[in-house]
Amino acid sequence: MSRVNVQEVPRWLTSVVIPLLQLALALMVSSLVVLIVGENPIEAFRVMVQGALNLEFGGLHNTLYYATNFIFTGLAVAVAFHAGMFNIGGEGQAYLGGLGVTIIALSLDHLLPMWLMAPLVILAAALFGALWGVIPGILQAKRGAHIVVTTIMFNFIAAAFMSYLLVSIIAPLSGEATDSRYFASSAVFPKWHELFEGAAFSLLNPTLLIALICAVMVWVLIWRTRLGYAIRVMGQNPSAAEYAGINAKKIIIITMAISGALAGMMAVNEVYGAHSRLILNYTNGFGFIGIAVALMGRNHPIGVVLAALLFGALYQGGTELQFEMPGLNPELILVIQGLVIFFTGALERLVRNPIEALYTSTRANLQAGG
């Protein structure tokens, strides 16, 4: 098969049609898995869709809550990817972001109202996440340490460090086993059902708006600024970047700081907005799901937001499925989610290459015949 000229393939095909085909393949294989365990796949997917989108019981609101986490971690992966780096450390960076949120909140929650506390919390989450991201960046830029290896290692370091802090220092101050005390209610974001009377209970909070603003800011950064141009050149052709006078080491460090800051801001949603306290292992694998979100979204902010909504729906729909169809245990829900990741990530080229080749050959034949 001849190599496809990606410049000739329209964005509607690469960003909409192909991801939908990948999703369809994942759902087809998932249907077979559901059939094997003796359940009706049509009924299972009906329950998932209804559970993810209903308004009466807060399904849509919880879908948006999960999507907020995935927007942050997906953007973190996408920014690093544009510089040619694979940041797998979103989990650890988000965990350290939670530490920044907790330090500010526990210190000032009884002194400051929400509208003064929120900017400090957002800044702290971004700074702590950036710190945990910039260290692997420095190691690669200065010592040549591979970013994949160091970010994975830093996930484990963050988990051990945070477990020690929570169990030995933070939790004893509040009398809880592994959690910090609750932040003062006057200092945290209100949840959706608290803002709108009659709305169903959910963990959705204003952090969703912050995530969408970050998506816009990432688009501006990557495609409308000099720094973004340097990041893209660095990712596409490091030799050309060096020839053009771009400081590769500087770009690596800056990009990893931005990527870590985005991942760290996931803590604003989880620690500050949803739970109002720091919980052991609160990241719950969301940092790793951000990799699949970025891949499915083609590392574009709009694609990341759409992919985050899909994975948010899978998480919320999967939770509903466990209640409505007990025969489908939680492990099977993980299988369905994993298949989506498998087809949109690991087997991404299985669908993309043939479709792009078919489009370009068909277009060439039409032009030759015209």
Coordinates of C-alpha atoms in Angstrom, one line a residue:
M1 CA 0.0 0.0 0.0
S2 CA 1.4 3.4 -0.9
R3 CA 1.9 5.9 1.7
V4 CA -1.1 8.2 2.3
N5 CA -0.5 12.0 2.0
V6 CA -2.2 13.1 5.2
Q7 CA -2.4 16.7 3.8
E8 CA -5.0 15.4 1.2
V9 CA -7.3 13.8 3.8
P10 CA -10.0 16.2 5.1
R11 CA -10.4 16.7 8.8
W12 CA -14.0 15.5 8.8
L13 CA -12.8 12.1 7.7
T14 CA -9.8 11.8 10.2
S15 CA -11.5 13.5 13.2
V16 CA -15.2 12.3 12.8
V17 CA -15.7 9.4 10.5
I18 CA -12.7 7.3 11.4
P19 CA -13.2 7.6 15.2
L20 CA -16.8 6.7 14.8
L21 CA -15.8 3.6 12.8
Q22 CA -13.3 2.6 15.5
L23 CA -16.0 3.0 18.2
A24 CA -18.4 0.9 16.1
L25 CA -15.8 -1.9 15.9
A26 CA -15.2 -1.7 19.7
L27 CA -19.0 -1.9 20.4
M28 CA -19.4 -4.9 18.0
V29 CA -16.7 -6.9 19.8
S30 CA -18.2 -5.8 23.1
S31 CA -21.5 -7.2 22.0
L32 CA -19.9 -10.6 21.4
V33 CA -18.5 -10.5 24.9
V34 CA -21.9 -9.7 26.4
L35 CA -23.4 -12.5 24.4
I36 CA -20.8 -15.0 25.7
V37 CA -21.9 -14.2 29.3
G38 CA -25.5 -14.8 28.4
E39 CA -26.9 -11.2 28.4
N40 CA -28.6 -9.2 25.7
P41 CA -26.1 -6.8 24.2
I42 CA -28.8 -4.5 22.8
E43 CA -30.4 -4.2 26.3
A44 CA -27.0 -3.7 27.8
F45 CA -26.1 -0.8 25.5
R46 CA -29.6 0.7 26.0
V47 CA -29.0 0.8 29.7
M48 CA -25.6 2.3 29.2
V49 CA -26.8 5.1 26.9
Q50 CA -29.8 5.8 29.1
G51 CA -27.7 5.8 32.3
A52 CA -25.1 8.2 30.7
L53 CA -27.6 10.7 29.2
N54 CA -30.7 10.8 31.5
L55 CA -31.4 14.0 33.3
E56 CA -33.9 12.7 35.9
F57 CA -31.3 10.8 37.9
G58 CA -28.3 13.0 37.0
G59 CA -26.7 10.6 34.5
L60 CA -25.8 13.4 32.0
H61 CA -24.4 15.5 34.9
N62 CA -22.2 12.7 36.1
T63 CA -21.1 12.0 32.5
L64 CA -19.9 15.6 32.3
Y65 CA -18.2 15.3 35.7
Y66 CA -16.1 12.3 34.4
A67 CA -15.5 14.1 31.1
T68 CA -14.0 17.0 33.0
N69 CA -11.2 14.8 34.3
F70 CA -10.6 13.4 30.9
I71 CA -10.4 16.8 29.3
F72 CA -7.6 17.8 31.6
T73 CA -5.6 14.6 31.2
G74 CA -6.3 14.3 27.5
L75 CA -5.0 17.9 26.9
A76 CA -1.9 17.1 29.0
V77 CA -1.0 14.2 26.7
A78 CA -1.9 16.1 23.6
V79 CA 0.4 19.1 24.4
A80 CA 3.3 16.8 25.0
F81 CA 2.6 14.8 21.9
H82 CA 2.8 17.9 19.7
A83 CA 6.4 18.3 20.9
G84 CA 7.2 14.6 20.1
M85 CA 6.9 13.4 23.7
F86 CA 4.7 10.7 25.2
N87 CA 3.7 11.9 28.7
I88 CA 2.5 8.9 30.6
G89 CA 2.8 10.7 33.9
G90 CA -0.6 12.3 34.0
E91 CA -1.6 10.1 37.0
G92 CA 1.3 11.2 39.1
Q93 CA 1.0 14.9 38.0
A94 CA -2.7 14.9 38.9
Y95 CA -1.9 13.3 42.3
L96 CA 0.6 16.1 43.1
G97 CA -1.9 18.6 41.9
G98 CA -4.2 17.3 44.6
L99 CA -1.5 18.0 47.2
G100 CA -1.3 21.6 46.0
V101 CA -5.1 22.0 46.3
T102 CA -5.1 20.4 49.8
I103 CA -2.3 22.6 51.2
I104 CA -4.1 25.8 50.1
A105 CA -7.6 24.6 51.1
L106 CA -6.6 23.3 54.6
S107 CA -4.7 26.4 55.3
L108 CA -7.1 29.0 54.1
D109 CA -10.6 27.5 53.8
H110 CA -11.9 29.1 57.0
L111 CA -10.4 32.5 56.1
L112 CA -11.4 33.0 52.4
P113 CA -14.7 32.7 50.5
M114 CA -15.0 30.5 47.5
W115 CA -14.5 33.3 44.9
L116 CA -11.1 34.1 46.5
M117 CA -10.1 30.5 47.3
A118 CA -10.8 29.1 43.8
P119 CA -8.1 31.1 41.9
L120 CA -5.5 30.1 44.5
V121 CA -6.5 26.4 44.3
I122 CA -6.4 26.4 40.5
L123 CA -2.9 28.0 40.6
A124 CA -1.7 25.6 43.2
A125 CA -2.9 22.5 41.3
A126 CA -1.3 23.8 38.1
L127 CA 2.0 24.6 39.8
F128 CA 2.3 21.3 41.6
G129 CA 1.4 19.4 38.5
A130 CA 3.9 21.4 36.5
L131 CA 6.6 20.7 39.0
W132 CA 6.0 17.0 38.7
G133 CA 6.0 17.2 34.9
V134 CA 9.0 19.5 34.5
I135 CA 11.4 17.2 36.4
P136 CA 11.1 14.4 33.7
G137 CA 11.4 17.2 31.1
I138 CA 14.7 18.4 32.6
L139 CA 16.0 14.8 32.8
Q140 CA 15.3 14.3 29.1
A141 CA 16.6 17.7 28.1
K142 CA 19.8 17.7 30.2
R143 CA 20.5 14.0 30.6
G144 CA 18.8 12.2 27.7
A145 CA 16.5 10.1 30.0
H146 CA 13.6 8.9 28.0
I147 CA 10.3 10.7 28.9
V148 CA 8.2 7.5 28.8
V149 CA 10.4 5.8 31.4
T150 CA 10.8 8.7 33.7
T151 CA 7.1 9.7 33.7
I152 CA 6.1 6.1 34.5
M153 CA 8.6 6.0 37.4
F154 CA 7.3 9.3 38.6
N155 CA 3.8 7.9 38.8
F156 CA 5.0 5.3 41.3
I157 CA 7.0 7.9 43.2
A158 CA 4.0 10.2 43.4
A159 CA 1.7 7.3 44.6
A160 CA 4.2 6.3 47.4
F161 CA 4.8 9.9 48.4
M162 CA 1.1 10.8 48.6
S163 CA 0.3 7.6 50.5
Y164 CA 2.9 8.5 53.1
L165 CA 1.7 12.1 53.4
L166 CA -2.0 11.1 53.7
V167 CA -1.6 8.2 56.2
S168 CA 1.2 9.7 58.3
I169 CA 0.7 13.4 58.3
I170 CA -2.5 14.7 56.7
A171 CA -5.1 12.2 57.8
P172 CA -4.2 12.0 61.5
L173 CA -4.9 15.7 61.8
S174 CA -8.6 15.0 60.8
G175 CA -9.0 11.7 62.6
E176 CA -9.7 9.9 59.3
A177 CA -8.0 6.7 58.1
T178 CA -6.7 7.9 54.7
D179 CA -8.6 11.1 53.9
S180 CA -8.0 14.7 54.8
R181 CA -10.8 16.6 56.6
Y182 CA -13.5 18.2 54.5
F183 CA -12.8 21.7 53.3
A184 CA -15.1 24.4 54.6
S185 CA -18.3 24.4 52.5
S186 CA -18.1 28.2 52.1
A187 CA -14.7 27.9 50.4
V188 CA -15.4 25.2 47.7
F189 CA -17.2 25.1 44.4
P190 CA -21.0 24.4 44.7
K191 CA -22.2 21.3 42.8
W192 CA -24.8 21.4 40.0
H193 CA -27.7 20.3 42.3
E194 CA -26.8 23.0 44.8
L195 CA -26.9 25.7 42.1
F196 CA -30.2 24.6 40.5
E197 CA -33.0 23.6 42.8
G198 CA -34.7 20.3 41.8
A199 CA -31.7 19.0 39.9
A200 CA -30.6 15.4 40.6
F201 CA -27.6 14.8 42.8
S202 CA -24.3 14.7 40.9
L203 CA -20.6 15.6 41.4
L204 CA -20.7 18.0 38.5
N205 CA -19.3 21.4 39.4
P206 CA -18.0 24.6 37.7
T207 CA -14.6 23.0 37.0
L208 CA -16.1 21.8 33.7
L209 CA -16.0 25.4 32.5
I210 CA -12.4 25.7 33.5
A211 CA -11.6 22.5 31.5
L212 CA -13.3 24.0 28.4
I213 CA -11.4 27.2 28.8
C214 CA -8.2 25.2 29.0
A215 CA -9.1 23.5 25.8
V216 CA -9.5 26.9 24.0
M217 CA -6.2 28.1 25.5
V218 CA -4.4 25.0 24.3
W219 CA -5.7 25.6 20.8
V220 CA -4.5 29.2 20.9
L221 CA -1.2 28.0 22.3
I222 CA -0.5 25.3 19.7
W223 CA -1.8 27.0 16.6
R224 CA -1.7 30.8 17.3
T225 CA 1.5 31.5 19.2
R226 CA 5.2 31.4 18.5
L227 CA 5.8 29.0 21.3
G228 CA 3.2 26.7 19.8
Y229 CA 4.8 26.8 16.4
A230 CA 8.2 25.9 18.0
I231 CA 6.5 23.0 19.8
R232 CA 5.0 21.7 16.6
V233 CA 8.2 22.0 14.7
M234 CA 10.1 20.2 17.5
G235 CA 7.6 17.4 17.4
Q236 CA 7.5 17.0 13.6
N237 CA 11.1 17.4 12.8
P238 CA 13.7 17.9 15.5
S239 CA 16.5 18.4 13.0
A240 CA 14.6 21.2 11.2
A241 CA 13.8 22.8 14.6
E242 CA 17.5 22.8 15.5
Y243 CA 18.4 24.2 12.1
A244 CA 15.9 27.0 12.6
G245 CA 17.5 28.0 15.8
I246 CA 14.9 26.6 18.2
N247 CA 16.3 25.7 21.6
A248 CA 15.1 22.0 21.8
K249 CA 16.0 21.6 25.5
K250 CA 14.0 24.7 26.4
I251 CA 11.0 23.6 24.4
I252 CA 11.1 20.1 26.1
I253 CA 11.1 21.6 29.6
I254 CA 8.4 24.2 28.9
T255 CA 6.2 21.7 27.2
M256 CA 6.4 19.2 30.0
A257 CA 5.7 22.0 32.5
I258 CA 2.5 22.9 30.6
S259 CA 1.5 19.3 30.2
G260 CA 2.0 18.6 33.9
A261 CA 0.0 21.8 34.8
L262 CA -2.9 20.6 32.8
A263 CA -2.9 17.1 34.4
G264 CA -2.5 18.7 37.8
M265 CA -5.7 20.7 37.3
M266 CA -7.7 17.5 37.3
A267 CA -7.4 17.9 41.1
V268 CA -9.5 21.0 41.0
N269 CA -12.4 18.9 39.8
E270 CA -11.9 15.9 42.0
V271 CA -10.3 17.2 45.2
Y272 CA -11.8 20.7 45.4
G273 CA -15.0 20.5 43.4
A274 CA -16.4 16.9 43.8
H275 CA -15.2 15.5 47.1
S276 CA -14.0 18.6 49.0
R277 CA -11.2 16.7 50.5
L278 CA -8.1 14.7 49.5
I279 CA -8.7 11.0 49.2
L280 CA -6.2 8.2 48.8
N281 CA -5.8 7.1 45.2
Y282 CA -8.4 9.6 44.1
T283 CA -6.9 9.7 40.5
N284 CA -8.5 6.3 39.9
G285 CA -6.6 5.7 36.6
F286 CA -8.0 8.9 35.0
G287 CA -4.5 9.9 34.0
F288 CA -4.0 6.8 31.9
I289 CA -7.4 7.2 30.3
G290 CA -6.2 10.6 29.1
I291 CA -3.8 8.8 26.8
A292 CA -6.7 7.1 25.0
V293 CA -8.7 10.4 25.0
A294 CA -5.8 12.2 23.3
L295 CA -5.3 9.4 20.7
M296 CA -9.0 9.3 19.8
G297 CA -9.2 13.1 19.7
R298 CA -6.2 13.2 17.3
N299 CA -4.4 15.5 19.8
H300 CA -6.7 18.4 18.9
P301 CA -8.5 20.2 21.7
I302 CA -11.9 19.8 20.0
G303 CA -11.3 16.1 19.5
V304 CA -10.1 15.7 23.1
V305 CA -13.3 17.3 24.4
L306 CA -15.5 15.0 22.2
A307 CA -13.4 11.9 23.2
A308 CA -13.6 12.9 26.9
L309 CA -17.4 13.1 26.6
L310 CA -17.4 9.6 25.1
F311 CA -15.3 8.1 27.9
G312 CA -17.3 10.0 30.5
A313 CA -20.4 8.4 29.1
L314 CA -18.7 5.0 29.2
Y315 CA -17.8 5.4 32.9
Q316 CA -21.3 6.7 33.9
G317 CA -23.1 4.2 31.7
G318 CA -21.0 1.4 33.0
T319 CA -21.9 2.3 36.6
E320 CA -25.6 2.3 35.7
L321 CA -25.1 -1.1 34.0
Q322 CA -23.9 -2.7 37.1
F323 CA -27.1 -1.8 38.9
E324 CA -29.5 -2.7 36.1
M325 CA -27.8 -5.9 34.9
P326 CA -26.1 -7.6 37.9
G327 CA -25.0 -10.4 35.6
L328 CA -22.5 -8.0 34.0
N329 CA -19.9 -7.6 36.8
P330 CA -17.5 -4.6 37.1
E331 CA -14.7 -6.5 35.4
L332 CA -16.8 -6.9 32.2
I333 CA -17.5 -3.2 32.2
L334 CA -13.7 -2.7 32.3
V335 CA -13.5 -5.0 29.3
I336 CA -15.9 -2.9 27.3
Q337 CA -14.0 0.3 28.2
G338 CA -10.7 -1.5 27.4
L339 CA -12.0 -2.5 23.9
V340 CA -12.8 1.1 23.1
I341 CA -9.2 2.0 24.1
F342 CA -7.8 -0.9 22.2
F343 CA -9.5 0.0 18.9
T344 CA -8.9 3.8 19.2
G345 CA -5.4 3.4 20.5
A346 CA -3.5 0.2 20.0
L347 CA -5.2 -0.6 16.7
E348 CA -5.8 2.9 15.6
R349 CA -4.0 2.4 12.3
L350 CA -6.0 -0.8 11.5
V351 CA -9.0 1.4 10.5
R352 CA -7.3 4.7 9.7
N353 CA -4.8 3.5 7.0
P354 CA -7.3 1.7 4.8
I355 CA -9.9 4.5 5.0
E356 CA -7.4 7.2 4.2
A357 CA -5.9 5.2 1.4
L358 CA -9.3 4.5 0.0
Y359 CA -10.2 8.2 0.1
T360 CA -7.0 9.4 -1.6
S361 CA -7.2 6.7 -4.3
T362 CA -10.9 7.4 -5.0
R363 CA -10.2 11.1 -5.2
A364 CA -7.2 10.6 -7.5
N365 CA -9.3 8.4 -9.8
L366 CA -12.1 11.0 -9.9
Q367 CA -9.7 13.8 -10.7
A368 CA -8.1 11.7 -13.4
G369 CA -11.5 10.8 -14.9
G370 CA -12.6 14.5 -14.8

